[in-house]
Amino acid sequence: MSSVRQPPRLRRPDFFIVGAPKCGTSAMAHYLAAHPDIYMPRKEMHAFGMDLCFGDQFYRRDLNAYLAEFGACQGRRRAGEASVWYLFSSAAAAEIKAFNPDSRIVIMLRDPVEMIYSLYYQFRFDGNEPLPGFEDALAAEKNRRAGRRLGRQTYFAQGLFYRETARYTNQVRRYFDVFGREQVQVIIYDDFHANTGAVYARTLEFLDVAPNPVDIDFKVINGSKHARNLALQAVLNEPLLRSTTIALRPWLPRPVFAGLRNVEARVQRSATRFEKRPPLAPELQARLKREFAPEVERLSELLGLDLTHWSR
């Protein structure tokens, strides 16, 4: 009697870039994906972190759809993904541990003031942030916890709690507690920016893959974005359009849905210009650095690194 043929067991990712946002995660994911022994699907799938409340226009995959994203892994040594709100999430670390207890975790951190200022402009670009001034957005945090001062296009209100996003110490400690320090690599953005190749090489070593035999162009990835056409950007950020596309997902073959997302990405690129953000007002910068100084000291102690230059 012939045996029943079992479906192939889908590959599970074994490393995760978990955040923080605007700390070089897009660049690192891009560089790692260029390695022949590493497979990475599209960024920001956020399959974990059930305490993260995204709007209907944000596609969150079920387990089978998530694992299908790794179907083209083709026997590569490592499969990974990058979703920057896993670090912020109170639940994601334990969920990832239950999913694959041997996972390696990559955490990237940046000066808290620089990070939240960059995040504000990212959210202004993609519609999550309706307020036209950074200081106003910071002042609105209390109201936002009560569900006020949000916009029609806001898709992730939790991300607008900027100060909470930048309180890294407890977030990092959670991953240390769940996985142990030997399974977690913490990268400081300053080091990554100053010597990208060296940090990249250390990450390959952490992931236990061979040094990259292919030359990598360490170009800027996911720089500061601004809309070329505000009307077109408003259409691209329209919640109804996005949620309708997501609602069609279960009825569309995966290649068709991926094709629609690629078309959206091309239109988005054509509507985007990259340029530096305006400088943060010195008085506000100084006030925020003083505010975050105790947090920076706690993080320095946890990591055994002197990061107090972030407060100066």
PDB file of C-alpha atoms in Angstrom:
ATOM      1  CA  MET A   1       0.000   0.000   0.000  1.00  0.00           C
ATOM      2  CA  SER A   2       1.390   3.360  -0.965  1.00  0.00           C
ATOM      3  CA  SER A   3       1.817   5.809   1.867  1.00  0.00           C
ATOM      4  CA  VAL A   4      -0.225   8.995   2.003  1.00  0.00           C
ATOM      5  CA  ARG A   5       1.848  11.928   0.838  1.00  0.00           C
ATOM      6  CA  GLN A   6       2.151  14.562   3.555  1.00  0.00           C
ATOM      7  CA  PRO A   7       2.283  18.261   2.663  1.00  0.00           C
ATOM      8  CA  PRO A   8       5.730  19.785   3.136  1.00  0.00           C
ATOM      9  CA  ARG A   9       6.320  21.424   6.510  1.00  0.00           C
ATOM     10  CA  LEU A  10       6.542  25.155   6.005  1.00  0.00           C
ATOM     11  CA  ARG A  11       9.758  26.844   7.072  1.00  0.00           C
ATOM     12  CA  ARG A  12       9.561  28.962  10.198  1.00  0.00           C
ATOM     13  CA  PRO A  13      11.666  32.115  10.461  1.00  0.00           C
ATOM     14  CA  ASP A  14      14.490  31.807  12.955  1.00  0.00           C
ATOM     15  CA  PHE A  15      15.565  35.414  13.437  1.00  0.00           C
ATOM     16  CA  PHE A  16      13.681  38.646  13.918  1.00  0.00           C
ATOM     17  CA  ILE A  17      14.629  42.308  13.621  1.00  0.00           C
ATOM     18  CA  VAL A  18      12.199  43.633  16.210  1.00  0.00           C
ATOM     19  CA  GLY A  19      12.814  47.398  16.160  1.00  0.00           C
ATOM     20  CA  ALA A  20      12.946  50.108  17.220  1.00  0.00           C
ATOM     21  CA  PRO A  21      11.406  52.208  14.412  1.00  0.00           C
ATOM     22  CA  LYS A  22      13.609  54.704  12.537  1.00  0.00           C
ATOM     23  CA  CYS A  23      16.774  53.052  13.883  1.00  0.00           C
ATOM     24  CA  GLY A  24      18.194  51.522  10.693  1.00  0.00           C
ATOM     25  CA  THR A  25      16.040  48.382  10.602  1.00  0.00           C
ATOM     26  CA  SER A  26      15.034  48.840   6.944  1.00  0.00           C
ATOM     27  CA  ALA A  27      18.664  49.166   5.931  1.00  0.00           C
ATOM     28  CA  MET A  28      19.757  46.128   7.940  1.00  0.00           C
ATOM     29  CA  ALA A  29      16.892  44.035   6.549  1.00  0.00           C
ATOM     30  CA  HIS A  30      17.827  45.119   3.022  1.00  0.00           C
ATOM     31  CA  TYR A  31      21.506  44.267   3.495  1.00  0.00           C
ATOM     32  CA  LEU A  32      20.773  40.895   5.103  1.00  0.00           C
ATOM     33  CA  ALA A  33      18.368  39.968   2.308  1.00  0.00           C
ATOM     34  CA  ALA A  34      21.273  40.358  -0.135  1.00  0.00           C
ATOM     35  CA  HIS A  35      23.163  37.520   1.556  1.00  0.00           C
ATOM     36  CA  PRO A  36      22.826  34.219  -0.362  1.00  0.00           C
ATOM     37  CA  ASP A  37      22.271  32.212   2.849  1.00  0.00           C
ATOM     38  CA  ILE A  38      19.499  34.474   4.207  1.00  0.00           C
ATOM     39  CA  TYR A  39      15.887  34.790   3.106  1.00  0.00           C
ATOM     40  CA  MET A  40      13.711  37.718   4.133  1.00  0.00           C
ATOM     41  CA  PRO A  41      10.193  38.501   2.821  1.00  0.00           C
ATOM     42  CA  ARG A  42       8.633  41.944   2.843  1.00  0.00           C
ATOM     43  CA  LYS A  43       9.089  44.057   5.954  1.00  0.00           C
ATOM     44  CA  GLU A  44       6.503  44.965   8.615  1.00  0.00           C
ATOM     45  CA  MET A  45       4.286  41.855   8.567  1.00  0.00           C
ATOM     46  CA  HIS A  46       3.630  42.088  12.333  1.00  0.00           C
ATOM     47  CA  ALA A  47       2.341  38.556  12.739  1.00  0.00           C
ATOM     48  CA  PHE A  48       3.161  38.785  16.461  1.00  0.00           C
ATOM     49  CA  GLY A  49       2.238  41.318  19.123  1.00  0.00           C
ATOM     50  CA  MET A  50      -1.468  40.791  19.598  1.00  0.00           C
ATOM     51  CA  ASP A  51      -1.538  43.825  21.882  1.00  0.00           C
ATOM     52  CA  LEU A  52      -0.729  46.042  18.886  1.00  0.00           C
ATOM     53  CA  CYS A  53      -3.930  47.633  17.602  1.00  0.00           C
ATOM     54  CA  PHE A  54      -3.592  48.362  13.894  1.00  0.00           C
ATOM     55  CA  GLY A  55      -6.450  49.729  11.810  1.00  0.00           C
ATOM     56  CA  ASP A  56      -8.416  47.736   9.256  1.00  0.00           C
ATOM     57  CA  GLN A  57      -6.199  49.076   6.484  1.00  0.00           C
ATOM     58  CA  PHE A  58      -3.195  47.216   7.936  1.00  0.00           C
ATOM     59  CA  TYR A  59      -2.887  43.623   6.716  1.00  0.00           C
ATOM     60  CA  ARG A  60      -2.030  41.142   9.479  1.00  0.00           C
ATOM     61  CA  ARG A  61      -1.436  37.607   8.267  1.00  0.00           C
ATOM     62  CA  ASP A  62      -2.793  34.473   9.918  1.00  0.00           C
ATOM     63  CA  LEU A  63      -0.259  31.716  10.647  1.00  0.00           C
ATOM     64  CA  ASN A  64      -0.642  29.877   7.346  1.00  0.00           C
ATOM     65  CA  ALA A  65      -0.428  33.071   5.295  1.00  0.00           C
ATOM     66  CA  TYR A  66       2.554  34.169   7.361  1.00  0.00           C
ATOM     67  CA  LEU A  67       4.433  30.902   6.859  1.00  0.00           C
ATOM     68  CA  ALA A  68       3.618  30.998   3.154  1.00  0.00           C
ATOM     69  CA  GLU A  69       5.715  34.163   2.949  1.00  0.00           C
ATOM     70  CA  PHE A  70       8.755  31.941   3.570  1.00  0.00           C
ATOM     71  CA  GLY A  71       7.861  29.385   0.913  1.00  0.00           C
ATOM     72  CA  ALA A  72      10.655  30.576  -1.383  1.00  0.00           C
ATOM     73  CA  CYS A  73      13.336  30.094   1.269  1.00  0.00           C
ATOM     74  CA  GLN A  74      14.768  27.169  -0.766  1.00  0.00           C
ATOM     75  CA  GLY A  75      16.965  25.658   1.897  1.00  0.00           C
ATOM     76  CA  ARG A  76      18.829  28.798   2.894  1.00  0.00           C
ATOM     77  CA  ARG A  77      20.525  28.671   6.255  1.00  0.00           C
ATOM     78  CA  ARG A  78      18.512  31.488   7.810  1.00  0.00           C
ATOM     79  CA  ALA A  79      15.012  32.880   7.343  1.00  0.00           C
ATOM     80  CA  GLY A  80      14.106  36.102   9.079  1.00  0.00           C
ATOM     81  CA  GLU A  81      11.734  39.006   9.156  1.00  0.00           C
ATOM     82  CA  ALA A  82      11.675  42.600  10.355  1.00  0.00           C
ATOM     83  CA  SER A  83       8.714  44.257  12.090  1.00  0.00           C
ATOM     84  CA  VAL A  84       9.637  47.313  14.115  1.00  0.00           C
ATOM     85  CA  TRP A  85       6.762  47.303  16.623  1.00  0.00           C
ATOM     86  CA  TYR A  86       7.660  43.894  18.074  1.00  0.00           C
ATOM     87  CA  LEU A  87      10.017  45.694  20.462  1.00  0.00           C
ATOM     88  CA  PHE A  88       7.304  48.079  21.676  1.00  0.00           C
ATOM     89  CA  SER A  89       4.802  45.241  22.112  1.00  0.00           C
ATOM     90  CA  SER A  90       4.399  43.728  25.571  1.00  0.00           C
ATOM     91  CA  ALA A  91       3.357  40.397  24.056  1.00  0.00           C
ATOM     92  CA  ALA A  92       5.541  39.845  20.987  1.00  0.00           C
ATOM     93  CA  ALA A  93       8.647  38.507  22.764  1.00  0.00           C
ATOM     94  CA  ALA A  94       6.740  35.689  24.478  1.00  0.00           C
ATOM     95  CA  GLU A  95       4.773  34.958  21.293  1.00  0.00           C
ATOM     96  CA  ILE A  96       7.946  34.667  19.219  1.00  0.00           C
ATOM     97  CA  LYS A  97       9.507  32.437  21.884  1.00  0.00           C
ATOM     98  CA  ALA A  98       6.496  30.104  21.754  1.00  0.00           C
ATOM     99  CA  PHE A  99       6.596  30.128  17.941  1.00  0.00           C
ATOM    100  CA  ASN A 100      10.326  29.343  17.658  1.00  0.00           C
ATOM    101  CA  PRO A 101      12.261  29.189  20.946  1.00  0.00           C
ATOM    102  CA  ASP A 102      15.648  29.126  19.169  1.00  0.00           C
ATOM    103  CA  SER A 103      15.067  32.446  17.412  1.00  0.00           C
ATOM    104  CA  ARG A 104      17.805  35.056  17.301  1.00  0.00           C
ATOM    105  CA  ILE A 105      16.685  38.618  18.023  1.00  0.00           C
ATOM    106  CA  VAL A 106      18.202  41.786  16.540  1.00  0.00           C
ATOM    107  CA  ILE A 107      17.396  45.077  18.303  1.00  0.00           C
ATOM    108  CA  MET A 108      18.458  48.455  16.884  1.00  0.00           C
ATOM    109  CA  LEU A 109      18.370  51.578  19.050  1.00  0.00           C
ATOM    110  CA  ARG A 110      18.896  55.285  18.427  1.00  0.00           C
ATOM    111  CA  ASP A 111      19.068  58.502  20.432  1.00  0.00           C
ATOM    112  CA  PRO A 112      15.460  58.707  21.722  1.00  0.00           C
ATOM    113  CA  VAL A 113      15.014  62.347  20.694  1.00  0.00           C
ATOM    114  CA  GLU A 114      16.269  61.717  17.165  1.00  0.00           C
ATOM    115  CA  MET A 115      14.118  58.617  16.889  1.00  0.00           C
ATOM    116  CA  ILE A 116      10.806  60.183  17.886  1.00  0.00           C
ATOM    117  CA  TYR A 117      11.439  63.250  15.712  1.00  0.00           C
ATOM    118  CA  SER A 118      12.122  60.995  12.725  1.00  0.00           C
ATOM    119  CA  LEU A 119       9.100  58.848  13.579  1.00  0.00           C
ATOM    120  CA  TYR A 120       6.878  61.920  13.684  1.00  0.00           C
ATOM    121  CA  TYR A 121       7.843  62.792  10.100  1.00  0.00           C
ATOM    122  CA  GLN A 122       7.331  59.189   8.970  1.00  0.00           C
ATOM    123  CA  PHE A 123       3.817  59.268  10.422  1.00  0.00           C
ATOM    124  CA  ARG A 124       3.113  62.667   8.858  1.00  0.00           C
ATOM    125  CA  PHE A 125       4.057  61.174   5.498  1.00  0.00           C
ATOM    126  CA  ASP A 126       1.951  58.016   5.757  1.00  0.00           C
ATOM    127  CA  GLY A 127      -1.109  59.654   7.314  1.00  0.00           C
ATOM    128  CA  ASN A 128      -0.913  58.199  10.814  1.00  0.00           C
ATOM    129  CA  GLU A 129      -0.102  61.613  12.348  1.00  0.00           C
ATOM    130  CA  PRO A 130      -2.646  64.395  11.658  1.00  0.00           C
ATOM    131  CA  LEU A 131      -1.036  67.195  13.691  1.00  0.00           C
ATOM    132  CA  PRO A 132       1.215  69.542  11.692  1.00  0.00           C
ATOM    133  CA  GLY A 133       3.644  70.350  14.528  1.00  0.00           C
ATOM    134  CA  PHE A 134       5.966  67.986  16.418  1.00  0.00           C
ATOM    135  CA  GLU A 135       5.572  69.843  19.717  1.00  0.00           C
ATOM    136  CA  ASP A 136       1.787  69.746  19.356  1.00  0.00           C
ATOM    137  CA  ALA A 137       1.967  65.999  18.744  1.00  0.00           C
ATOM    138  CA  LEU A 138       3.987  65.494  21.927  1.00  0.00           C
ATOM    139  CA  ALA A 139       1.523  67.603  23.901  1.00  0.00           C
ATOM    140  CA  ALA A 140      -1.408  65.566  22.556  1.00  0.00           C
ATOM    141  CA  GLU A 141      -0.300  62.233  24.029  1.00  0.00           C
ATOM    142  CA  LYS A 142      -2.648  62.401  27.046  1.00  0.00           C
ATOM    143  CA  ASN A 143      -5.644  63.180  24.832  1.00  0.00           C
ATOM    144  CA  ARG A 144      -4.692  60.402  22.450  1.00  0.00           C
ATOM    145  CA  ARG A 145      -4.772  57.830  25.219  1.00  0.00           C
ATOM    146  CA  ALA A 146      -8.423  58.835  25.600  1.00  0.00           C
ATOM    147  CA  GLY A 147      -8.996  58.408  21.846  1.00  0.00           C
ATOM    148  CA  ARG A 148      -8.934  62.116  21.029  1.00  0.00           C
ATOM    149  CA  ARG A 149      -6.855  64.211  18.600  1.00  0.00           C
ATOM    150  CA  LEU A 150      -6.492  61.338  16.147  1.00  0.00           C
ATOM    151  CA  GLY A 151      -7.000  61.678  12.413  1.00  0.00           C
ATOM    152  CA  ARG A 152      -9.203  59.913   9.905  1.00  0.00           C
ATOM    153  CA  GLN A 153      -6.126  58.240   8.429  1.00  0.00           C
ATOM    154  CA  THR A 154      -4.635  57.235  11.788  1.00  0.00           C
ATOM    155  CA  TYR A 155      -4.022  53.487  11.578  1.00  0.00           C
ATOM    156  CA  PHE A 156      -1.859  52.925  14.685  1.00  0.00           C
ATOM    157  CA  ALA A 157      -2.681  55.229  17.569  1.00  0.00           C
ATOM    158  CA  GLN A 158      -0.265  53.441  19.931  1.00  0.00           C
ATOM    159  CA  GLY A 159       2.633  54.627  17.793  1.00  0.00           C
ATOM    160  CA  LEU A 160       1.627  58.227  18.522  1.00  0.00           C
ATOM    161  CA  PHE A 161       2.644  57.785  22.170  1.00  0.00           C
ATOM    162  CA  TYR A 162       6.083  58.977  21.118  1.00  0.00           C
ATOM    163  CA  ARG A 163       7.686  59.102  24.551  1.00  0.00           C
ATOM    164  CA  GLU A 164       6.578  55.566  25.376  1.00  0.00           C
ATOM    165  CA  THR A 165       7.984  54.320  22.078  1.00  0.00           C
ATOM    166  CA  ALA A 166      11.428  55.655  23.039  1.00  0.00           C
ATOM    167  CA  ARG A 167      11.532  54.136  26.537  1.00  0.00           C
ATOM    168  CA  TYR A 168      13.768  51.330  25.407  1.00  0.00           C
ATOM    169  CA  THR A 169      15.031  49.881  28.695  1.00  0.00           C
ATOM    170  CA  ASN A 170      12.027  47.781  29.681  1.00  0.00           C
ATOM    171  CA  GLN A 171      11.459  46.793  26.067  1.00  0.00           C
ATOM    172  CA  VAL A 172      15.003  45.437  25.703  1.00  0.00           C
ATOM    173  CA  ARG A 173      14.929  43.817  29.143  1.00  0.00           C
ATOM    174  CA  ARG A 174      11.797  41.918  28.122  1.00  0.00           C
ATOM    175  CA  TYR A 175      13.695  40.239  25.259  1.00  0.00           C
ATOM    176  CA  PHE A 176      16.695  39.535  27.494  1.00  0.00           C
ATOM    177  CA  ASP A 177      14.377  37.890  30.049  1.00  0.00           C
ATOM    178  CA  VAL A 178      12.525  35.810  27.441  1.00  0.00           C
ATOM    179  CA  PHE A 179      15.408  34.743  25.190  1.00  0.00           C
ATOM    180  CA  GLY A 180      18.557  35.249  27.268  1.00  0.00           C
ATOM    181  CA  ARG A 181      21.232  37.712  26.267  1.00  0.00           C
ATOM    182  CA  GLU A 182      23.105  35.201  24.124  1.00  0.00           C
ATOM    183  CA  GLN A 183      20.193  35.090  21.654  1.00  0.00           C
ATOM    184  CA  VAL A 184      19.829  38.890  21.438  1.00  0.00           C
ATOM    185  CA  GLN A 185      22.052  41.328  19.546  1.00  0.00           C
ATOM    186  CA  VAL A 186      21.669  45.023  20.347  1.00  0.00           C
ATOM    187  CA  ILE A 187      22.928  47.451  17.698  1.00  0.00           C
ATOM    188  CA  ILE A 188      23.384  51.141  18.418  1.00  0.00           C
ATOM    189  CA  TYR A 189      22.438  53.277  15.420  1.00  0.00           C
ATOM    190  CA  ASP A 190      25.465  55.543  15.896  1.00  0.00           C
ATOM    191  CA  ASP A 191      27.783  52.549  15.372  1.00  0.00           C
ATOM    192  CA  PHE A 192      25.741  51.285  12.413  1.00  0.00           C
ATOM    193  CA  HIS A 193      25.861  54.698  10.759  1.00  0.00           C
ATOM    194  CA  ALA A 194      29.572  55.219  11.435  1.00  0.00           C
ATOM    195  CA  ASN A 195      30.756  51.799  10.243  1.00  0.00           C
ATOM    196  CA  THR A 196      27.949  49.959   8.519  1.00  0.00           C
ATOM    197  CA  GLY A 197      30.169  47.224   7.104  1.00  0.00           C
ATOM    198  CA  ALA A 198      31.638  46.265  10.479  1.00  0.00           C
ATOM    199  CA  VAL A 199      28.227  46.111  12.210  1.00  0.00           C
ATOM    200  CA  TYR A 200      26.813  44.126   9.289  1.00  0.00           C
ATOM    201  CA  ALA A 201      29.703  41.643   9.569  1.00  0.00           C
ATOM    202  CA  ARG A 202      29.055  41.220  13.306  1.00  0.00           C
ATOM    203  CA  THR A 203      25.384  40.573  12.570  1.00  0.00           C
ATOM    204  CA  LEU A 204      26.283  37.832  10.073  1.00  0.00           C
ATOM    205  CA  GLU A 205      28.464  36.274  12.752  1.00  0.00           C
ATOM    206  CA  PHE A 206      25.617  36.521  15.281  1.00  0.00           C
ATOM    207  CA  LEU A 207      23.328  34.748  12.794  1.00  0.00           C
ATOM    208  CA  ASP A 208      25.991  32.093  12.198  1.00  0.00           C
ATOM    209  CA  VAL A 209      26.243  32.590   8.455  1.00  0.00           C
ATOM    210  CA  ALA A 210      29.378  32.949   6.383  1.00  0.00           C
ATOM    211  CA  PRO A 211      30.860  36.372   5.649  1.00  0.00           C
ATOM    212  CA  ASN A 212      29.038  37.787   2.666  1.00  0.00           C
ATOM    213  CA  PRO A 213      30.803  36.780  -0.570  1.00  0.00           C
ATOM    214  CA  VAL A 214      28.966  39.521  -2.460  1.00  0.00           C
ATOM    215  CA  ASP A 215      29.910  43.199  -2.197  1.00  0.00           C
ATOM    216  CA  ILE A 216      27.107  45.154  -0.566  1.00  0.00           C
ATOM    217  CA  ASP A 217      26.272  48.711  -1.552  1.00  0.00           C
ATOM    218  CA  PHE A 218      25.547  50.213   1.860  1.00  0.00           C
ATOM    219  CA  LYS A 219      23.301  52.919   0.454  1.00  0.00           C
ATOM    220  CA  VAL A 220      20.702  54.798   2.476  1.00  0.00           C
ATOM    221  CA  ILE A 221      17.452  52.863   2.799  1.00  0.00           C
ATOM    222  CA  ASN A 222      14.159  54.427   3.945  1.00  0.00           C
ATOM    223  CA  GLY A 223      15.439  57.982   4.277  1.00  0.00           C
ATOM    224  CA  SER A 224      13.298  60.923   5.334  1.00  0.00           C
ATOM    225  CA  LYS A 225      10.274  60.980   3.007  1.00  0.00           C
ATOM    226  CA  HIS A 226       8.083  63.877   1.902  1.00  0.00           C
ATOM    227  CA  ALA A 227       5.122  63.947  -0.472  1.00  0.00           C
ATOM    228  CA  ARG A 228       5.676  65.377  -3.948  1.00  0.00           C
ATOM    229  CA  ASN A 229       1.917  65.807  -4.347  1.00  0.00           C
ATOM    230  CA  LEU A 230      -0.177  66.208  -1.195  1.00  0.00           C
ATOM    231  CA  ALA A 231      -3.432  65.316  -2.962  1.00  0.00           C
ATOM    232  CA  LEU A 232      -2.010  62.085  -4.373  1.00  0.00           C
ATOM    233  CA  GLN A 233      -0.478  61.220  -1.010  1.00  0.00           C
ATOM    234  CA  ALA A 234      -3.869  61.719   0.645  1.00  0.00           C
ATOM    235  CA  VAL A 235      -5.393  59.252  -1.819  1.00  0.00           C
ATOM    236  CA  LEU A 236      -2.630  56.703  -1.187  1.00  0.00           C
ATOM    237  CA  ASN A 237      -3.214  57.044   2.570  1.00  0.00           C
ATOM    238  CA  GLU A 238      -7.000  56.770   2.234  1.00  0.00           C
ATOM    239  CA  PRO A 239      -8.193  54.184   4.809  1.00  0.00           C
ATOM    240  CA  LEU A 240     -11.162  53.015   2.707  1.00  0.00           C
ATOM    241  CA  LEU A 241      -8.912  52.281  -0.278  1.00  0.00           C
ATOM    242  CA  ARG A 242      -6.414  50.400   1.865  1.00  0.00           C
ATOM    243  CA  SER A 243      -8.992  48.448   3.839  1.00  0.00           C
ATOM    244  CA  THR A 244     -10.829  47.450   0.649  1.00  0.00           C
ATOM    245  CA  THR A 245      -7.614  46.058  -0.781  1.00  0.00           C
ATOM    246  CA  ILE A 246      -7.000  44.123   2.435  1.00  0.00           C
ATOM    247  CA  ALA A 247     -10.589  42.813   2.471  1.00  0.00           C
ATOM    248  CA  LEU A 248     -10.041  41.337  -0.992  1.00  0.00           C
ATOM    249  CA  ARG A 249      -6.933  39.474   0.195  1.00  0.00           C
ATOM    250  CA  PRO A 250      -8.658  36.150   1.085  1.00  0.00           C
ATOM    251  CA  TRP A 251     -10.304  36.013  -2.349  1.00  0.00           C
ATOM    252  CA  LEU A 252      -7.246  36.775  -4.444  1.00  0.00           C
ATOM    253  CA  PRO A 253      -4.465  34.374  -5.399  1.00  0.00           C
ATOM    254  CA  ARG A 254      -1.305  35.305  -3.529  1.00  0.00           C
ATOM    255  CA  PRO A 255       0.606  36.357  -6.701  1.00  0.00           C
ATOM    256  CA  VAL A 256      -2.261  38.691  -7.695  1.00  0.00           C
ATOM    257  CA  PHE A 257      -2.352  40.305  -4.262  1.00  0.00           C
ATOM    258  CA  ALA A 258       1.440  40.658  -4.286  1.00  0.00           C
ATOM    259  CA  GLY A 259       1.181  42.277  -7.722  1.00  0.00           C
ATOM    260  CA  LEU A 260      -1.327  44.825  -6.430  1.00  0.00           C
ATOM    261  CA  ARG A 261       0.963  45.660  -3.525  1.00  0.00           C
ATOM    262  CA  ASN A 262       3.891  46.077  -5.930  1.00  0.00           C
ATOM    263  CA  VAL A 263       1.871  48.473  -8.087  1.00  0.00           C
ATOM    264  CA  GLU A 264       0.971  50.447  -4.955  1.00  0.00           C
ATOM    265  CA  ALA A 265       4.652  50.541  -3.972  1.00  0.00           C
ATOM    266  CA  ARG A 266       5.686  51.854  -7.399  1.00  0.00           C
ATOM    267  CA  VAL A 267       3.065  54.608  -7.301  1.00  0.00           C
ATOM    268  CA  GLN A 268       4.178  55.465  -3.778  1.00  0.00           C
ATOM    269  CA  ARG A 269       7.814  55.762  -4.870  1.00  0.00           C
ATOM    270  CA  SER A 270       6.867  58.046  -7.753  1.00  0.00           C
ATOM    271  CA  ALA A 271       4.954  60.286  -5.338  1.00  0.00           C
ATOM    272  CA  THR A 272       7.814  60.522  -2.856  1.00  0.00           C
ATOM    273  CA  ARG A 273      10.794  62.821  -2.560  1.00  0.00           C
ATOM    274  CA  PHE A 274      13.665  62.298  -0.132  1.00  0.00           C
ATOM    275  CA  GLU A 275      15.156  65.227   1.710  1.00  0.00           C
ATOM    276  CA  LYS A 276      16.423  66.091   5.171  1.00  0.00           C
ATOM    277  CA  ARG A 277      13.988  67.014   7.898  1.00  0.00           C
ATOM    278  CA  PRO A 278      14.077  70.583   9.207  1.00  0.00           C
ATOM    279  CA  PRO A 279      16.256  70.800  12.327  1.00  0.00           C
ATOM    280  CA  LEU A 280      14.563  70.304  15.661  1.00  0.00           C
ATOM    281  CA  ALA A 281      14.135  73.561  17.589  1.00  0.00           C
ATOM    282  CA  PRO A 282      17.108  73.826  20.005  1.00  0.00           C
ATOM    283  CA  GLU A 283      14.956  74.649  23.028  1.00  0.00           C
ATOM    284  CA  LEU A 284      12.666  71.656  22.449  1.00  0.00           C
ATOM    285  CA  GLN A 285      15.637  69.403  21.744  1.00  0.00           C
ATOM    286  CA  ALA A 286      17.333  70.417  25.004  1.00  0.00           C
ATOM    287  CA  ARG A 287      14.123  69.893  26.985  1.00  0.00           C
ATOM    288  CA  LEU A 288      13.585  66.431  25.530  1.00  0.00           C
ATOM    289  CA  LYS A 289      17.203  65.426  26.146  1.00  0.00           C
ATOM    290  CA  ARG A 290      16.802  66.386  29.809  1.00  0.00           C
ATOM    291  CA  GLU A 291      13.548  64.456  29.967  1.00  0.00           C
ATOM    292  CA  PHE A 292      15.072  61.285  28.513  1.00  0.00           C
ATOM    293  CA  ALA A 293      18.346  61.487  30.480  1.00  0.00           C
ATOM    294  CA  PRO A 294      17.208  59.123  33.296  1.00  0.00           C
ATOM    295  CA  GLU A 295      15.953  56.619  30.704  1.00  0.00           C
ATOM    296  CA  VAL A 296      19.282  56.784  28.850  1.00  0.00           C
ATOM    297  CA  GLU A 297      21.143  56.108  32.113  1.00  0.00           C
ATOM    298  CA  ARG A 298      18.968  53.055  32.812  1.00  0.00           C
ATOM    299  CA  LEU A 299      19.580  51.741  29.308  1.00  0.00           C
ATOM    300  CA  SER A 300      23.319  52.331  29.636  1.00  0.00           C
ATOM    301  CA  GLU A 301      23.353  50.255  32.816  1.00  0.00           C
ATOM    302  CA  LEU A 302      21.320  47.450  31.250  1.00  0.00           C
ATOM    303  CA  LEU A 303      23.546  47.210  28.179  1.00  0.00           C
ATOM    304  CA  GLY A 304      26.851  47.931  29.899  1.00  0.00           C
ATOM    305  CA  LEU A 305      27.419  50.795  27.460  1.00  0.00           C
ATOM    306  CA  ASP A 306      27.878  54.511  28.029  1.00  0.00           C
ATOM    307  CA  LEU A 307      25.130  56.133  25.971  1.00  0.00           C
ATOM    308  CA  THR A 308      24.954  59.349  27.991  1.00  0.00           C
ATOM    309  CA  HIS A 309      26.175  61.357  24.974  1.00  0.00           C
ATOM    310  CA  TRP A 310      22.567  61.023  23.824  1.00  0.00           C
ATOM    311  CA  SER A 311      21.621  63.344  26.679  1.00  0.00           C
ATOM    312  CA  ARG A 312      24.189  66.024  25.929  1.00  0.00           C
TER     313      ARG A 312
END
